[in-house]
């Protein structure tokens, strides 16, 4: 099968390894009482204590450059760790300041949070971010325009494709998918059960198999494979070997472009073309117009 997206240097597909360094802000946003539960919350504290170093060591050993999404409050709290990650050549991207739900904020408030997050990361990491991932909540109407106004060039927040595309504002979107995320497989807490209703601690062999199968399919179709991992989830002694074996599998292919989010976005912007009528983004816009929601 011939890939339909033109990757650089004749590569067949792209791979981006992304790290969500939320340091528990994501958990507290969904269950505020966790902040008062020291035992339960320690699950999320493990990432900063052990997972970050373990990930950095693995990436350095394999020569893999990655993209880390870091909320502003996490960068302030873990300034040395974030500076070390950036100093190792990894890209630092934004994820709000305090894990905000941007859909509850007005347009100017959204922009203010984005600018504040960029200022914090620029000071801590020594690089001003141009990439963003939505912390939680819904994607606000015209949010791509707000991101561009705040100085961002790309987002990795939406799910409606398996190759990058460009919003009408010229913001590049790098789609992500939950099956390539570690949290649904590994997040676990006995009491209270958190989050309720999810499966508990998947088989390591099963997770590795899933991620390899997904990569093989993305490779065949010429898509953009975006892995999403968290220091507190994938960074344990056993699970880090899942990631290591996956990356070794990917690195065996010499026709794969292993890149940061910013590199993929920059390339996509150069290849930009109008979205086809049937693209999910256009279908959604058409639906809104039919419903009189413009």
PDB file of C-alpha atoms in Angstrom:
ATOM      1  CA  UNK A   1       0.000   0.000   0.000  1.00  0.00           C
ATOM      2  CA  UNK A   2       1.391   3.403  -1.015  1.00  0.00           C
ATOM      3  CA  UNK A   3       1.314   6.055   1.760  1.00  0.00           C
ATOM      4  CA  UNK A   4      -0.792   9.090   0.922  1.00  0.00           C
ATOM      5  CA  UNK A   5       1.023  11.604   3.143  1.00  0.00           C
ATOM      6  CA  UNK A   6       4.422  12.822   1.863  1.00  0.00           C
ATOM      7  CA  UNK A   7       6.971  12.382   4.651  1.00  0.00           C
ATOM      8  CA  UNK A   8      10.466  13.901   4.322  1.00  0.00           C
ATOM      9  CA  UNK A   9      13.432  12.103   2.750  1.00  0.00           C
ATOM     10  CA  UNK A  10      11.161   9.434   1.298  1.00  0.00           C
ATOM     11  CA  UNK A  11      10.231   8.054   4.718  1.00  0.00           C
ATOM     12  CA  UNK A  12       7.189   5.827   4.878  1.00  0.00           C
ATOM     13  CA  UNK A  13       5.678   7.030   8.163  1.00  0.00           C
ATOM     14  CA  UNK A  14       6.324   9.332  11.112  1.00  0.00           C
ATOM     15  CA  UNK A  15       6.617   8.532  14.818  1.00  0.00           C
ATOM     16  CA  UNK A  16       6.413  11.021  17.684  1.00  0.00           C
ATOM     17  CA  UNK A  17       7.074   9.925  21.261  1.00  0.00           C
ATOM     18  CA  UNK A  18       5.301  12.316  23.620  1.00  0.00           C
ATOM     19  CA  UNK A  19       5.452  12.480  27.408  1.00  0.00           C
ATOM     20  CA  UNK A  20       2.649  13.940  29.522  1.00  0.00           C
ATOM     21  CA  UNK A  21       4.355  15.249  32.654  1.00  0.00           C
ATOM     22  CA  UNK A  22       1.289  16.279  34.674  1.00  0.00           C
ATOM     23  CA  UNK A  23       2.625  15.332  38.132  1.00  0.00           C
ATOM     24  CA  UNK A  24      -0.841  14.624  39.516  1.00  0.00           C
ATOM     25  CA  UNK A  25      -2.605  17.772  38.279  1.00  0.00           C
ATOM     26  CA  UNK A  26      -4.643  15.598  35.912  1.00  0.00           C
ATOM     27  CA  UNK A  27      -5.810  13.377  38.773  1.00  0.00           C
ATOM     28  CA  UNK A  28      -6.727  16.259  41.079  1.00  0.00           C
ATOM     29  CA  UNK A  29      -8.659  17.933  38.262  1.00  0.00           C
ATOM     30  CA  UNK A  30     -10.900  14.873  38.020  1.00  0.00           C
ATOM     31  CA  UNK A  31     -10.994  14.019  41.751  1.00  0.00           C
ATOM     32  CA  UNK A  32     -10.039  17.007  43.955  1.00  0.00           C
ATOM     33  CA  UNK A  33     -10.209  14.925  47.145  1.00  0.00           C
ATOM     34  CA  UNK A  34      -7.143  12.976  46.007  1.00  0.00           C
ATOM     35  CA  UNK A  35      -5.001  15.893  47.163  1.00  0.00           C
ATOM     36  CA  UNK A  36      -5.917  14.951  50.749  1.00  0.00           C
ATOM     37  CA  UNK A  37      -5.247  11.230  50.247  1.00  0.00           C
ATOM     38  CA  UNK A  38      -1.494  10.913  50.655  1.00  0.00           C
ATOM     39  CA  UNK A  39      -1.322   7.185  49.901  1.00  0.00           C
ATOM     40  CA  UNK A  40      -3.460   7.352  46.785  1.00  0.00           C
ATOM     41  CA  UNK A  41      -1.849  10.529  45.488  1.00  0.00           C
ATOM     42  CA  UNK A  42       1.621   9.040  45.887  1.00  0.00           C
ATOM     43  CA  UNK A  43       0.863   7.010  42.737  1.00  0.00           C
ATOM     44  CA  UNK A  44       1.145  10.240  40.751  1.00  0.00           C
ATOM     45  CA  UNK A  45       4.131  11.542  42.708  1.00  0.00           C
ATOM     46  CA  UNK A  46       6.121   8.534  41.534  1.00  0.00           C
ATOM     47  CA  UNK A  47       6.586  10.105  38.110  1.00  0.00           C
ATOM     48  CA  UNK A  48       8.681  13.024  39.324  1.00  0.00           C
ATOM     49  CA  UNK A  49      10.491  10.864  41.879  1.00  0.00           C
ATOM     50  CA  UNK A  50      11.581   8.049  39.558  1.00  0.00           C
ATOM     51  CA  UNK A  51       9.822   8.010  36.192  1.00  0.00           C
ATOM     52  CA  UNK A  52      11.328  11.154  34.676  1.00  0.00           C
ATOM     53  CA  UNK A  53      14.918  10.014  35.221  1.00  0.00           C
ATOM     54  CA  UNK A  54      14.148   6.535  33.931  1.00  0.00           C
ATOM     55  CA  UNK A  55      12.582   7.909  30.750  1.00  0.00           C
ATOM     56  CA  UNK A  56      15.439  10.333  30.124  1.00  0.00           C
ATOM     57  CA  UNK A  57      17.982   7.545  30.537  1.00  0.00           C
ATOM     58  CA  UNK A  58      16.138   5.310  28.073  1.00  0.00           C
ATOM     59  CA  UNK A  59      15.743   8.061  25.483  1.00  0.00           C
ATOM     60  CA  UNK A  60      19.409   8.960  25.807  1.00  0.00           C
ATOM     61  CA  UNK A  61      20.494   5.327  25.441  1.00  0.00           C
ATOM     62  CA  UNK A  62      18.451   4.938  22.246  1.00  0.00           C
ATOM     63  CA  UNK A  63      19.156   8.400  20.846  1.00  0.00           C
ATOM     64  CA  UNK A  64      15.460   9.276  20.682  1.00  0.00           C
ATOM     65  CA  UNK A  65      14.303  12.899  20.879  1.00  0.00           C
ATOM     66  CA  UNK A  66      10.837  13.377  22.321  1.00  0.00           C
ATOM     67  CA  UNK A  67       8.223  16.012  23.106  1.00  0.00           C
ATOM     68  CA  UNK A  68       7.201  16.680  26.722  1.00  0.00           C
ATOM     69  CA  UNK A  69       3.901  18.427  27.477  1.00  0.00           C
ATOM     70  CA  UNK A  70       4.214  20.224  30.811  1.00  0.00           C
ATOM     71  CA  UNK A  71       1.629  22.381  32.655  1.00  0.00           C
ATOM     72  CA  UNK A  72       3.055  25.626  34.010  1.00  0.00           C
ATOM     73  CA  UNK A  73       2.520  24.710  37.664  1.00  0.00           C
ATOM     74  CA  UNK A  74       4.367  21.428  37.131  1.00  0.00           C
ATOM     75  CA  UNK A  75       7.277  23.262  35.509  1.00  0.00           C
ATOM     76  CA  UNK A  76       7.550  25.608  38.493  1.00  0.00           C
ATOM     77  CA  UNK A  77       7.372  22.761  41.015  1.00  0.00           C
ATOM     78  CA  UNK A  78       9.834  20.563  39.080  1.00  0.00           C
ATOM     79  CA  UNK A  79      12.003  23.251  37.512  1.00  0.00           C
ATOM     80  CA  UNK A  80      15.254  21.266  37.742  1.00  0.00           C
ATOM     81  CA  UNK A  81      13.722  18.181  36.125  1.00  0.00           C
ATOM     82  CA  UNK A  82      12.146  20.186  33.291  1.00  0.00           C
ATOM     83  CA  UNK A  83      15.394  22.054  32.675  1.00  0.00           C
ATOM     84  CA  UNK A  84      17.246  18.731  32.546  1.00  0.00           C
ATOM     85  CA  UNK A  85      14.771  17.316  30.021  1.00  0.00           C
ATOM     86  CA  UNK A  86      15.128  20.394  27.827  1.00  0.00           C
ATOM     87  CA  UNK A  87      18.901  20.367  28.233  1.00  0.00           C
ATOM     88  CA  UNK A  88      18.993  16.800  26.908  1.00  0.00           C
ATOM     89  CA  UNK A  89      17.550  18.047  23.628  1.00  0.00           C
ATOM     90  CA  UNK A  90      13.912  17.168  24.126  1.00  0.00           C
ATOM     91  CA  UNK A  91      11.136  19.521  23.063  1.00  0.00           C
ATOM     92  CA  UNK A  92       9.023  21.184  25.770  1.00  0.00           C
ATOM     93  CA  UNK A  93       5.409  21.949  24.847  1.00  0.00           C
ATOM     94  CA  UNK A  94       2.542  23.589  26.730  1.00  0.00           C
ATOM     95  CA  UNK A  95      -0.417  22.076  28.566  1.00  0.00           C
ATOM     96  CA  UNK A  96      -1.962  25.083  30.283  1.00  0.00           C
ATOM     97  CA  UNK A  97      -0.908  26.388  33.686  1.00  0.00           C
ATOM     98  CA  UNK A  98      -3.036  24.571  36.261  1.00  0.00           C
ATOM     99  CA  UNK A  99      -4.707  21.939  34.076  1.00  0.00           C
ATOM    100  CA  UNK A 100      -7.513  24.278  33.082  1.00  0.00           C
ATOM    101  CA  UNK A 101     -10.681  23.309  31.251  1.00  0.00           C
ATOM    102  CA  UNK A 102     -10.380  25.838  28.429  1.00  0.00           C
ATOM    103  CA  UNK A 103     -13.996  25.283  27.362  1.00  0.00           C
ATOM    104  CA  UNK A 104     -15.124  27.052  30.561  1.00  0.00           C
ATOM    105  CA  UNK A 105     -13.028  30.171  29.860  1.00  0.00           C
ATOM    106  CA  UNK A 106     -13.740  33.188  27.706  1.00  0.00           C
ATOM    107  CA  UNK A 107     -11.542  33.866  24.709  1.00  0.00           C
ATOM    108  CA  UNK A 108      -9.322  36.449  26.418  1.00  0.00           C
ATOM    109  CA  UNK A 109      -8.948  34.258  29.509  1.00  0.00           C
ATOM    110  CA  UNK A 110      -7.924  31.352  27.271  1.00  0.00           C
ATOM    111  CA  UNK A 111      -5.281  33.506  25.638  1.00  0.00           C
ATOM    112  CA  UNK A 112      -4.023  34.775  28.997  1.00  0.00           C
ATOM    113  CA  UNK A 113      -3.518  31.221  30.278  1.00  0.00           C
ATOM    114  CA  UNK A 114      -1.710  30.229  27.086  1.00  0.00           C
ATOM    115  CA  UNK A 115       0.622  33.217  27.284  1.00  0.00           C
ATOM    116  CA  UNK A 116       1.311  32.599  30.967  1.00  0.00           C
ATOM    117  CA  UNK A 117       2.107  28.935  30.315  1.00  0.00           C
ATOM    118  CA  UNK A 118       4.495  29.891  27.511  1.00  0.00           C
ATOM    119  CA  UNK A 119       6.223  32.458  29.737  1.00  0.00           C
ATOM    120  CA  UNK A 120       6.734  29.895  32.501  1.00  0.00           C
ATOM    121  CA  UNK A 121       8.137  27.244  30.182  1.00  0.00           C
ATOM    122  CA  UNK A 122      10.423  29.756  28.477  1.00  0.00           C
ATOM    123  CA  UNK A 123      11.870  30.737  31.850  1.00  0.00           C
ATOM    124  CA  UNK A 124      12.217  27.211  33.232  1.00  0.00           C
ATOM    125  CA  UNK A 125      13.218  25.290  30.106  1.00  0.00           C
ATOM    126  CA  UNK A 126      15.002  28.004  28.179  1.00  0.00           C
ATOM    127  CA  UNK A 127      12.796  27.432  25.143  1.00  0.00           C
ATOM    128  CA  UNK A 128       9.467  29.069  24.382  1.00  0.00           C
ATOM    129  CA  UNK A 129       6.946  26.414  23.382  1.00  0.00           C
ATOM    130  CA  UNK A 130       5.139  26.494  20.064  1.00  0.00           C
ATOM    131  CA  UNK A 131       3.196  23.269  20.636  1.00  0.00           C
ATOM    132  CA  UNK A 132       0.193  22.532  22.856  1.00  0.00           C
ATOM    133  CA  UNK A 133      -1.942  19.681  24.105  1.00  0.00           C
ATOM    134  CA  UNK A 134      -5.369  20.280  25.633  1.00  0.00           C
ATOM    135  CA  UNK A 135      -5.263  19.392  29.356  1.00  0.00           C
ATOM    136  CA  UNK A 136      -8.925  18.371  29.691  1.00  0.00           C
ATOM    137  CA  UNK A 137     -12.455  19.305  28.704  1.00  0.00           C
ATOM    138  CA  UNK A 138     -13.841  20.178  25.298  1.00  0.00           C
ATOM    139  CA  UNK A 139     -12.055  21.871  22.413  1.00  0.00           C
ATOM    140  CA  UNK A 140     -13.520  25.404  22.475  1.00  0.00           C
ATOM    141  CA  UNK A 141     -15.027  27.008  19.409  1.00  0.00           C
ATOM    142  CA  UNK A 142     -12.309  28.787  17.369  1.00  0.00           C
ATOM    143  CA  UNK A 143      -9.659  27.650  19.845  1.00  0.00           C
ATOM    144  CA  UNK A 144      -7.214  27.085  16.999  1.00  0.00           C
ATOM    145  CA  UNK A 145      -7.365  30.833  16.342  1.00  0.00           C
ATOM    146  CA  UNK A 146      -6.667  31.603  20.008  1.00  0.00           C
ATOM    147  CA  UNK A 147      -3.647  29.313  19.968  1.00  0.00           C
ATOM    148  CA  UNK A 148      -2.270  31.086  16.897  1.00  0.00           C
ATOM    149  CA  UNK A 149      -2.857  34.488  18.504  1.00  0.00           C
ATOM    150  CA  UNK A 150      -0.901  33.296  21.561  1.00  0.00           C
ATOM    151  CA  UNK A 151       2.062  32.291  19.406  1.00  0.00           C
ATOM    152  CA  UNK A 152       1.487  28.557  19.034  1.00  0.00           C
ATOM    153  CA  UNK A 153       2.036  26.756  15.730  1.00  0.00           C
ATOM    154  CA  UNK A 154       0.654  23.311  16.444  1.00  0.00           C
ATOM    155  CA  UNK A 155      -1.581  21.220  18.672  1.00  0.00           C
ATOM    156  CA  UNK A 156      -1.760  17.503  19.455  1.00  0.00           C
ATOM    157  CA  UNK A 157      -5.220  17.443  20.996  1.00  0.00           C
ATOM    158  CA  UNK A 158      -7.815  16.118  18.539  1.00  0.00           C
ATOM    159  CA  UNK A 159      -8.499  12.608  17.285  1.00  0.00           C
ATOM    160  CA  UNK A 160     -10.149  12.899  13.886  1.00  0.00           C
ATOM    161  CA  UNK A 161      -7.369  11.631  11.611  1.00  0.00           C
ATOM    162  CA  UNK A 162      -4.201   9.539  11.549  1.00  0.00           C
ATOM    163  CA  UNK A 163      -2.031  12.063   9.694  1.00  0.00           C
ATOM    164  CA  UNK A 164      -1.452  15.750  10.504  1.00  0.00           C
ATOM    165  CA  UNK A 165      -3.688  18.410   9.016  1.00  0.00           C
ATOM    166  CA  UNK A 166      -4.001  22.188   9.088  1.00  0.00           C
ATOM    167  CA  UNK A 167      -6.830  24.213  10.628  1.00  0.00           C
ATOM    168  CA  UNK A 168      -8.191  27.201   8.711  1.00  0.00           C
ATOM    169  CA  UNK A 169      -6.179  29.424  11.083  1.00  0.00           C
ATOM    170  CA  UNK A 170      -2.970  27.685   9.831  1.00  0.00           C
ATOM    171  CA  UNK A 171      -2.543  25.874  13.173  1.00  0.00           C
ATOM    172  CA  UNK A 172      -1.224  22.365  12.513  1.00  0.00           C
ATOM    173  CA  UNK A 173      -3.040  19.512  14.244  1.00  0.00           C
ATOM    174  CA  UNK A 174      -1.191  16.264  15.003  1.00  0.00           C
ATOM    175  CA  UNK A 175      -3.946  13.763  15.879  1.00  0.00           C
ATOM    176  CA  UNK A 176      -3.637  11.472  18.902  1.00  0.00           C
ATOM    177  CA  UNK A 177      -5.476   8.257  19.805  1.00  0.00           C
ATOM    178  CA  UNK A 178      -6.249   6.644  23.138  1.00  0.00           C
ATOM    179  CA  UNK A 179      -5.014   3.188  22.097  1.00  0.00           C
ATOM    180  CA  UNK A 180      -1.491   4.640  21.956  1.00  0.00           C
ATOM    181  CA  UNK A 181      -1.709   6.042  25.491  1.00  0.00           C
ATOM    182  CA  UNK A 182      -0.453   4.255  28.607  1.00  0.00           C
ATOM    183  CA  UNK A 183      -3.018   5.465  31.149  1.00  0.00           C
ATOM    184  CA  UNK A 184      -6.000   3.307  30.051  1.00  0.00           C
ATOM    185  CA  UNK A 185      -3.836   0.214  30.533  1.00  0.00           C
ATOM    186  CA  UNK A 186      -2.069   0.999  33.781  1.00  0.00           C
ATOM    187  CA  UNK A 187      -3.894   3.545  35.940  1.00  0.00           C
ATOM    188  CA  UNK A 188      -5.005   1.836  39.126  1.00  0.00           C
ATOM    189  CA  UNK A 189      -6.025   2.622  42.681  1.00  0.00           C
ATOM    190  CA  UNK A 190      -7.795   0.235  45.057  1.00  0.00           C
ATOM    191  CA  UNK A 191      -9.786   2.555  47.310  1.00  0.00           C
ATOM    192  CA  UNK A 192     -11.258   4.693  46.073  1.00  0.00           C
ATOM    193  CA  UNK A 193     -11.288   2.997  42.681  1.00  0.00           C
ATOM    194  CA  UNK A 194      -9.904   5.620  40.354  1.00  0.00           C
ATOM    195  CA  UNK A 195     -11.016   6.214  37.745  1.00  0.00           C
ATOM    196  CA  UNK A 196     -14.196   4.189  38.146  1.00  0.00           C
ATOM    197  CA  UNK A 197     -15.100   1.747  35.425  1.00  0.00           C
ATOM    198  CA  UNK A 198     -11.705   1.240  33.776  1.00  0.00           C
ATOM    199  CA  UNK A 199      -9.926  -2.080  33.448  1.00  0.00           C
ATOM    200  CA  UNK A 200      -7.137  -2.790  35.892  1.00  0.00           C
ATOM    201  CA  UNK A 201      -3.420  -3.219  35.084  1.00  0.00           C
ATOM    202  CA  UNK A 202      -3.269  -4.801  31.656  1.00  0.00           C
ATOM    203  CA  UNK A 203      -0.871  -7.563  30.704  1.00  0.00           C
ATOM    204  CA  UNK A 204       2.504  -6.076  29.802  1.00  0.00           C
ATOM    205  CA  UNK A 205       2.848  -8.467  26.870  1.00  0.00           C
ATOM    206  CA  UNK A 206      -0.618  -7.468  25.714  1.00  0.00           C
ATOM    207  CA  UNK A 207       0.166  -3.752  25.818  1.00  0.00           C
ATOM    208  CA  UNK A 208       3.438  -4.240  23.940  1.00  0.00           C
ATOM    209  CA  UNK A 209       1.632  -6.370  21.359  1.00  0.00           C
ATOM    210  CA  UNK A 210      -1.060  -3.718  20.883  1.00  0.00           C
ATOM    211  CA  UNK A 211       1.461  -0.919  20.421  1.00  0.00           C
ATOM    212  CA  UNK A 212       3.556  -2.978  18.004  1.00  0.00           C
ATOM    213  CA  UNK A 213       0.518  -3.944  15.934  1.00  0.00           C
ATOM    214  CA  UNK A 214      -0.575  -0.314  15.820  1.00  0.00           C
ATOM    215  CA  UNK A 215       2.895   0.750  14.689  1.00  0.00           C
ATOM    216  CA  UNK A 216       3.008  -1.920  11.989  1.00  0.00           C
ATOM    217  CA  UNK A 217      -0.347  -0.701  10.671  1.00  0.00           C
ATOM    218  CA  UNK A 218       0.645   2.970  10.811  1.00  0.00           C
ATOM    219  CA  UNK A 219       3.832   2.033   8.979  1.00  0.00           C
ATOM    220  CA  UNK A 220       1.913   0.175   6.280  1.00  0.00           C
ATOM    221  CA  UNK A 221      -0.568   3.006   5.754  1.00  0.00           C
ATOM    222  CA  UNK A 222       2.034   5.776   6.005  1.00  0.00           C
ATOM    223  CA  UNK A 223       0.445   7.503   8.990  1.00  0.00           C
ATOM    224  CA  UNK A 224       1.691   9.493  11.990  1.00  0.00           C
ATOM    225  CA  UNK A 225       2.115   7.301  15.078  1.00  0.00           C
ATOM    226  CA  UNK A 226       1.914   9.408  18.250  1.00  0.00           C
ATOM    227  CA  UNK A 227       2.724   7.566  21.468  1.00  0.00           C
ATOM    228  CA  UNK A 228       1.529   9.167  24.725  1.00  0.00           C
ATOM    229  CA  UNK A 229       3.231   8.066  27.954  1.00  0.00           C
ATOM    230  CA  UNK A 230       3.413   9.345  31.512  1.00  0.00           C
ATOM    231  CA  UNK A 231       6.376   9.127  33.907  1.00  0.00           C
ATOM    232  CA  UNK A 232       4.215   7.686  36.692  1.00  0.00           C
ATOM    233  CA  UNK A 233       2.671   5.039  34.417  1.00  0.00           C
ATOM    234  CA  UNK A 234       5.342   3.798  32.003  1.00  0.00           C
ATOM    235  CA  UNK A 235       8.291   4.774  34.210  1.00  0.00           C
ATOM    236  CA  UNK A 236       8.190   1.832  36.630  1.00  0.00           C
ATOM    237  CA  UNK A 237      11.003  -0.768  36.524  1.00  0.00           C
ATOM    238  CA  UNK A 238       8.952  -3.336  34.612  1.00  0.00           C
ATOM    239  CA  UNK A 239       6.982  -1.097  32.290  1.00  0.00           C
ATOM    240  CA  UNK A 240       9.986   0.862  31.079  1.00  0.00           C
ATOM    241  CA  UNK A 241      11.031  -2.312  29.259  1.00  0.00           C
ATOM    242  CA  UNK A 242       7.749  -2.256  27.328  1.00  0.00           C
ATOM    243  CA  UNK A 243       8.698   1.149  26.002  1.00  0.00           C
ATOM    244  CA  UNK A 244      12.277   0.072  25.346  1.00  0.00           C
ATOM    245  CA  UNK A 245      11.223  -2.963  23.306  1.00  0.00           C
ATOM    246  CA  UNK A 246       8.658  -0.912  21.382  1.00  0.00           C
ATOM    247  CA  UNK A 247      11.222   1.740  20.470  1.00  0.00           C
ATOM    248  CA  UNK A 248      13.733  -0.911  19.452  1.00  0.00           C
ATOM    249  CA  UNK A 249      11.067  -2.407  17.177  1.00  0.00           C
ATOM    250  CA  UNK A 250      10.417   0.996  15.616  1.00  0.00           C
ATOM    251  CA  UNK A 251      14.114   1.790  15.225  1.00  0.00           C
ATOM    252  CA  UNK A 252      14.626  -1.397  13.217  1.00  0.00           C
ATOM    253  CA  UNK A 253      12.800   0.318  10.349  1.00  0.00           C
ATOM    254  CA  UNK A 254      15.046   2.666   8.394  1.00  0.00           C
ATOM    255  CA  UNK A 255      12.089   4.208   6.570  1.00  0.00           C
ATOM    256  CA  UNK A 256      10.541   5.739   9.705  1.00  0.00           C
ATOM    257  CA  UNK A 257      10.871   9.423  10.538  1.00  0.00           C
ATOM    258  CA  UNK A 258      11.217   9.620  14.335  1.00  0.00           C
ATOM    259  CA  UNK A 259      10.604  13.292  15.091  1.00  0.00           C
ATOM    260  CA  UNK A 260       9.380  15.773  17.674  1.00  0.00           C
ATOM    261  CA  UNK A 261       5.941  17.309  17.457  1.00  0.00           C
ATOM    262  CA  UNK A 262       7.462  20.599  16.363  1.00  0.00           C
ATOM    263  CA  UNK A 263       9.396  18.958  13.533  1.00  0.00           C
ATOM    264  CA  UNK A 264       6.294  17.157  12.280  1.00  0.00           C
ATOM    265  CA  UNK A 265       4.264  20.366  12.483  1.00  0.00           C
ATOM    266  CA  UNK A 266       6.880  22.366  10.586  1.00  0.00           C
ATOM    267  CA  UNK A 267       6.981  19.772   7.808  1.00  0.00           C
ATOM    268  CA  UNK A 268       3.184  19.581   7.660  1.00  0.00           C
ATOM    269  CA  UNK A 269       2.875  23.361   7.341  1.00  0.00           C
ATOM    270  CA  UNK A 270       5.123  23.235   4.276  1.00  0.00           C
ATOM    271  CA  UNK A 271       2.940  20.536   2.694  1.00  0.00           C
ATOM    272  CA  UNK A 272      -0.336  22.171   3.661  1.00  0.00           C
ATOM    273  CA  UNK A 273      -3.330  21.697   1.411  1.00  0.00           C
ATOM    274  CA  UNK A 274      -7.053  22.305   1.782  1.00  0.00           C
ATOM    275  CA  UNK A 275      -8.869  19.650   3.798  1.00  0.00           C
ATOM    276  CA  UNK A 276     -11.096  17.395   1.729  1.00  0.00           C
ATOM    277  CA  UNK A 277     -14.846  17.826   2.157  1.00  0.00           C
ATOM    278  CA  UNK A 278     -15.186  14.546   4.046  1.00  0.00           C
ATOM    279  CA  UNK A 279     -12.536  15.337   6.655  1.00  0.00           C
ATOM    280  CA  UNK A 280     -13.932  15.046  10.221  1.00  0.00           C
ATOM    281  CA  UNK A 281     -13.151  18.705  10.932  1.00  0.00           C
ATOM    282  CA  UNK A 282     -15.206  19.850   7.931  1.00  0.00           C
ATOM    283  CA  UNK A 283     -18.038  17.468   8.768  1.00  0.00           C
ATOM    284  CA  UNK A 284     -18.201  18.936  12.289  1.00  0.00           C
ATOM    285  CA  UNK A 285     -18.250  22.495  10.927  1.00  0.00           C
ATOM    286  CA  UNK A 286     -21.022  21.573   8.488  1.00  0.00           C
ATOM    287  CA  UNK A 287     -23.042  20.038  11.338  1.00  0.00           C
ATOM    288  CA  UNK A 288     -22.695  23.185  13.441  1.00  0.00           C
ATOM    289  CA  UNK A 289     -23.934  25.338  10.566  1.00  0.00           C
ATOM    290  CA  UNK A 290     -26.913  23.044  10.017  1.00  0.00           C
ATOM    291  CA  UNK A 291     -27.773  23.358  13.707  1.00  0.00           C
ATOM    292  CA  UNK A 292     -27.419  27.141  13.604  1.00  0.00           C
ATOM    293  CA  UNK A 293     -24.536  27.129  16.082  1.00  0.00           C
ATOM    294  CA  UNK A 294     -22.176  29.520  14.314  1.00  0.00           C
TER     295      UNK A 294
END
